[in-house]
Amino acid sequence: MDRTRGPVDPVRAAAARYAGARVARVEDPRLLTGHGTFVDDVVRPGMLHACFVRSPLARARITGIDVSEALAVEGVHAVFTAEDLNPGVHEPWYSLAGRDVPDSPRPPLAEDEVRFVGDPVALVVAADRYLAEDAAELVVVDYEPLPPVVDYVTARESAELVFPQFARNVLGELGGRPTTELAPVFDQAPWSVRETVYQQAYAPVPIETRGLVAEWSAAGGELTIWAATQSPHEVRLFCSRLLGLPEHRIRVVMRDTGGGFGQKAVVQREDMCVMLAALKVPAALKWIEDRRENLLAAGQSRHEHGDVRMAFDADGRILAASIDYVQDVGAYPVPWPVGPSMAVGMFFPGPYRVPEGTFSITSVFSNTVGRTAYRGPWQFESVARELMLDVAARRMGMDPVELRRRNLLRRDELPYTNPVGVPYGDISPLETFEQALGMLDYEAFRKEQERARGEGRFLGVGTCTYVEPTTAGMGVHGTEGATIRIEPSGKVNVYVSGGSTGNSLETTVVQLTADALGVDIADVHTIQGDTAITPFGGGTGGSRSGSMTAGAVAETAAVLRERIAAIAAHRLEAAAEDIELVDGHARVRGVPGAGLSLAEIAAIAYLQPESLPPGMPAGLEASGRYRAESMIILANATHLCTCEVDVTTGRVTLLRYIVSEDCGPMINPSVVEGQIAGGTVQGIGGALYEHLAYDADGNPVTGTFMDYLLPTAAEVPIIEYGHVETPGPGPGGYKGVGEGGAIGAPPAVINAVADALAPFGVHITRLPLTPESIVTLVRRARESRAAEPGTVPR
Amino acid sequence: MPDVDIQVRVNGTLRRDTVPPRLTLADYLRERCQLTGTHLGCEHGVCGACTVLLDGQAVRACLVFAVQADGAQVTTIEGIASPDGELSPVQAAFRDHHGLQCGFCTPGFVISVTAFLRDHPDPTDEQIREGLSGNLCRCTGYQGILKAVRAAADGTSAMEETG
Ligand code: FES
Ligand code: FES
């Protein structure tokens, strides 16, 4: 630990009572009884409602907009177009990306050209949402259709450009050493495999759509925003830059957000429109996205492919691995997607011993909805690598488990630097792998699979082992603050940026604070998600909330512990070093009965300042800001699943699903498992069901939950959890755990299906694995191998 | 179309209102009754977040018009716990088994499960999965929800909490 930033804390709280326990969530009572406060629950006096007019075409020139009919509707206050709102934009840049990145344009409303179906063209403001929707229908937009660039795969060769200033439709390119340098290794290796793997577009799809309420008080020069967001402080900071308003005149409030998963990490174009429009209307302005809009315009993720190569020696040891990766960024990616995509290349070698490797990354525009962050945005590294390992194992006639055993990093090899320069430490990939296999009884499954094949039933097993960057310690994510107030009665309030988005951050903070101060959990309350009250925070994202907030609470509580001990020592005539905090009391170690309750100490601090030790500040309140001790905290896990594939209907039934995870010590096992489960089922959805699809003209074809298929309780397997615990380099040894499930699940599921279909020689390189695609794969495999009778099951 | 007079008993209290015929029951409850626990996740009848009891039947309030509730009894999530705040067995089971994370889908699940367990007091696991399949949750992977419903059905909802 870095000891240079302050003295070692001498006052210890008693052993943790709450960290590590399945503490019941403090968020639950309000949420279970319908008393949460989500953004659509906010009502303000005279509040107006907004509805967007959106482009019905993938690409077109706007030749005219007639708002007169809409404006004539009773109850309609305004109809804004680009010329009304866009000039109000000052400096719209995201804190995570920074001001100077070569970002792509992001006009709030479309100016002269629309670039995807759903592109916002006008904003109608009316007395209620029904009227706003009626009036939106009456806005007449004249379009001159242009040929759209629908397919990002061919976009670089297209004569059409999504933005004229981006040649070949390329937003950015990154890379390591040239792939050609590795060509001799691939060419001369005993085994060399190469495939192009395609992943379909899917999306975060929180059950609460996006939305915000913005209220401008012209007299006071103050803007208040209620938002569905993962990051209230980023909303404030962005809004301040966007509008050129001073940051301290903006207040952003979020109590409950109905899931974000990346989609609500930063301000999007519609949010900008509402912020801009709020300055022009006489009352609060509310926009609540409907589901159609959410599937049309809130962003796509995962749409990408990679040309993947792996070389092995005769014993199956990896010699080299490379990926040439291309991602679809749509028309208006949010935020800048180029920098973050680097992680695909950096983690492609995964937790394996890979002597040589490289990557290239290309971000390509298309006339479809913009790319947004989604839980493990770099997840394709695992999809590509783990699919490839199974492909290679089949080709070498080796069990895929055996292939991985030979290549997974062992603990005694750490620290280790992967071939593209990423340092690994504090991880346990071989341990999670073996634990998962043990939980399954891998050998027994292989026998069962053999028997089932004899009966014409096709079972499969797949795994994915990955190493995951969490808790990035840089830039806006590099610090987190906490304020703790021990109130005059001795009760405790703790303030962090946070906010409830489903990640149980209120419970986490209450647990950690109760432990840090040695008080009962019922005596701690937390206030979050209000920029007027809490310290600045980097928001929920990058699996950082648990570990960073733990640092913030620890740093702040240490200051208070010292003050409590000093007050108690003074009153009890003991030495401060002999004071310990336990059960809500400051006691003299080894002297039973001698002690003061926190209530008594707080009373001295606030109500009897004359009784304080000399020089001691009055009150019991402290603010601290934790600065991350490392650039990154690595977590790792193995996902393992078994399935049965019905080759007639193409239906995949998941049989067992095991996740062995190393997220360091757990603050709350229920919360950890809940995060793993949620991510895993999103990943299962991505592998088998979800597809944000477009037709050849760029029209979205999945605009409702009838077409965009989320997993339901009827399909999900029971998830079994295994834990391996390797403390990370931060406070408490905690690591992030929010994203991993969504990374590990798709490869495990795909490999299981591929394994089930191995007797057919089926080759899986395109996702998702819908029943239709599986039936087609099996049929094709049968046809192409019909010439070799006896090799394919009938 | 002219507005319509309706009378609805919402969580036990009789209300009279004049509503446009196109006002959905969900919007009526959220906006007129200020009962914002009924959530809207899709407004096309798939996600189940808006589920309420209409004369005891679980219905999707986004697909019902307020005028169709004229003369009926409506129970929303706000009417499930006892007035002193004690959670119903279903709510308590969700809490004990980590059956919610962001909580947005939760009111719909609690209402659906309440009706389901009333109609199927002794369900099989298959029936539970079937019974839940009309409600979408994006946070929990349904793991905690399935456990909660099992526990509520078995009448066991002992707190797992330590401390
Ligand atoms: S909002 Fe009614 S079913 Fe989704
Ligand atoms: S708890 Fe968030 S959608 Fe279910």
Tab-separated table of N, CA, C and O and ligand atoms in Angstrom, chain A residues 705, chain B residues 39-51 60-63, ligand 1:
chain	number	residue	atom	x	y	z
A	705	PHE	N	-40.623	-5.180	-27.624
A	705	PHE	CA	-40.205	-6.386	-26.909
A	705	PHE	C	-40.821	-7.655	-27.514
A	705	PHE	O	-40.547	-8.758	-27.072
B	39	HIS	N	-45.056	1.033	-12.702
B	39	HIS	CA	-44.038	1.538	-13.638
B	39	HIS	C	-44.359	1.170	-15.081
B	39	HIS	O	-45.065	0.196	-15.332
B	40	LEU	N	-43.763	1.951	-15.990
B	40	LEU	CA	-43.961	1.688	-17.417
B	40	LEU	C	-42.619	1.327	-18.043
B	40	LEU	O	-41.715	2.150	-18.096
B	41	GLY	N	-42.517	0.089	-18.505
B	41	GLY	CA	-41.266	-0.358	-19.106
B	41	GLY	C	-41.360	-0.544	-20.602
B	41	GLY	O	-40.346	-0.603	-21.294
B	42	CYS	N	-42.595	-0.665	-21.126
B	42	CYS	CA	-42.693	-0.859	-22.580
B	42	CYS	C	-43.943	-0.211	-23.167
B	42	CYS	O	-43.955	0.157	-24.326
B	43	GLU	N	-44.986	-0.109	-22.398
B	43	GLU	CA	-46.269	0.418	-22.876
B	43	GLU	C	-46.821	-0.359	-24.064
B	43	GLU	O	-47.631	0.157	-24.826
B	44	HIS	N	-46.338	-1.598	-24.234
B	44	HIS	CA	-47.007	-2.435	-25.221
B	44	HIS	C	-47.264	-3.854	-24.703
B	44	HIS	O	-47.302	-4.803	-25.466
B	45	GLY	N	-47.384	-3.964	-23.401
B	45	GLY	CA	-47.935	-5.204	-22.861
B	45	GLY	C	-46.992	-6.371	-22.721
B	45	GLY	O	-47.431	-7.497	-22.506
B	46	VAL	N	-45.681	-6.149	-22.806
B	46	VAL	CA	-44.769	-7.287	-22.732
B	46	VAL	C	-43.992	-7.357	-21.416
B	46	VAL	O	-43.797	-8.441	-20.867
B	47	CYS	N	-43.558	-6.205	-20.876
B	47	CYS	CA	-42.593	-6.264	-19.763
B	47	CYS	C	-43.232	-6.544	-18.415
B	47	CYS	O	-42.572	-7.003	-17.494
B	48	GLY	N	-44.489	-6.216	-18.241
B	48	GLY	CA	-45.166	-6.525	-16.986
B	48	GLY	C	-44.901	-5.549	-15.849
B	48	GLY	O	-45.423	-5.718	-14.746
B	49	ALA	N	-44.085	-4.515	-16.085
B	49	ALA	CA	-43.748	-3.573	-15.004
B	49	ALA	C	-44.981	-2.841	-14.480
B	49	ALA	O	-45.009	-2.388	-13.345
B	50	CYS	N	-46.018	-2.744	-15.325
B	50	CYS	CA	-47.200	-1.955	-14.980
B	50	CYS	C	-48.321	-2.794	-14.361
B	50	CYS	O	-49.446	-2.320	-14.236
B	51	THR	N	-47.989	-4.054	-14.006
B	51	THR	CA	-49.051	-4.962	-13.556
B	51	THR	C	-49.739	-4.465	-12.278
B	51	THR	O	-49.074	-4.087	-11.314
B	60	ARG	N	-52.208	-5.775	-17.184
B	60	ARG	CA	-51.186	-4.804	-17.567
B	60	ARG	C	-51.854	-3.448	-17.702
B	60	ARG	O	-52.646	-3.234	-18.621
B	61	ALA	N	-51.536	-2.554	-16.786
B	61	ALA	CA	-52.240	-1.272	-16.740
B	61	ALA	C	-51.940	-0.393	-17.942
B	61	ALA	O	-52.643	0.578	-18.189
B	62	CYS	N	-50.897	-0.743	-18.721
B	62	CYS	CA	-50.624	0.042	-19.928
B	62	CYS	C	-51.561	-0.349	-21.061
B	62	CYS	O	-51.654	0.362	-22.046
B	63	LEU	N	-52.223	-1.505	-20.927
B	63	LEU	CA	-53.107	-1.976	-22.001
B	63	LEU	C	-54.583	-1.769	-21.673
B	63	LEU	O	-55.455	-2.133	-22.452
C	1	FES	S1	-45.470	-1.242	-19.453
C	1	FES	FE1	-47.190	-2.466	-19.460
C	1	FES	S2	-46.422	-4.382	-19.992
C	1	FES	FE2	-44.676	-3.089	-20.184
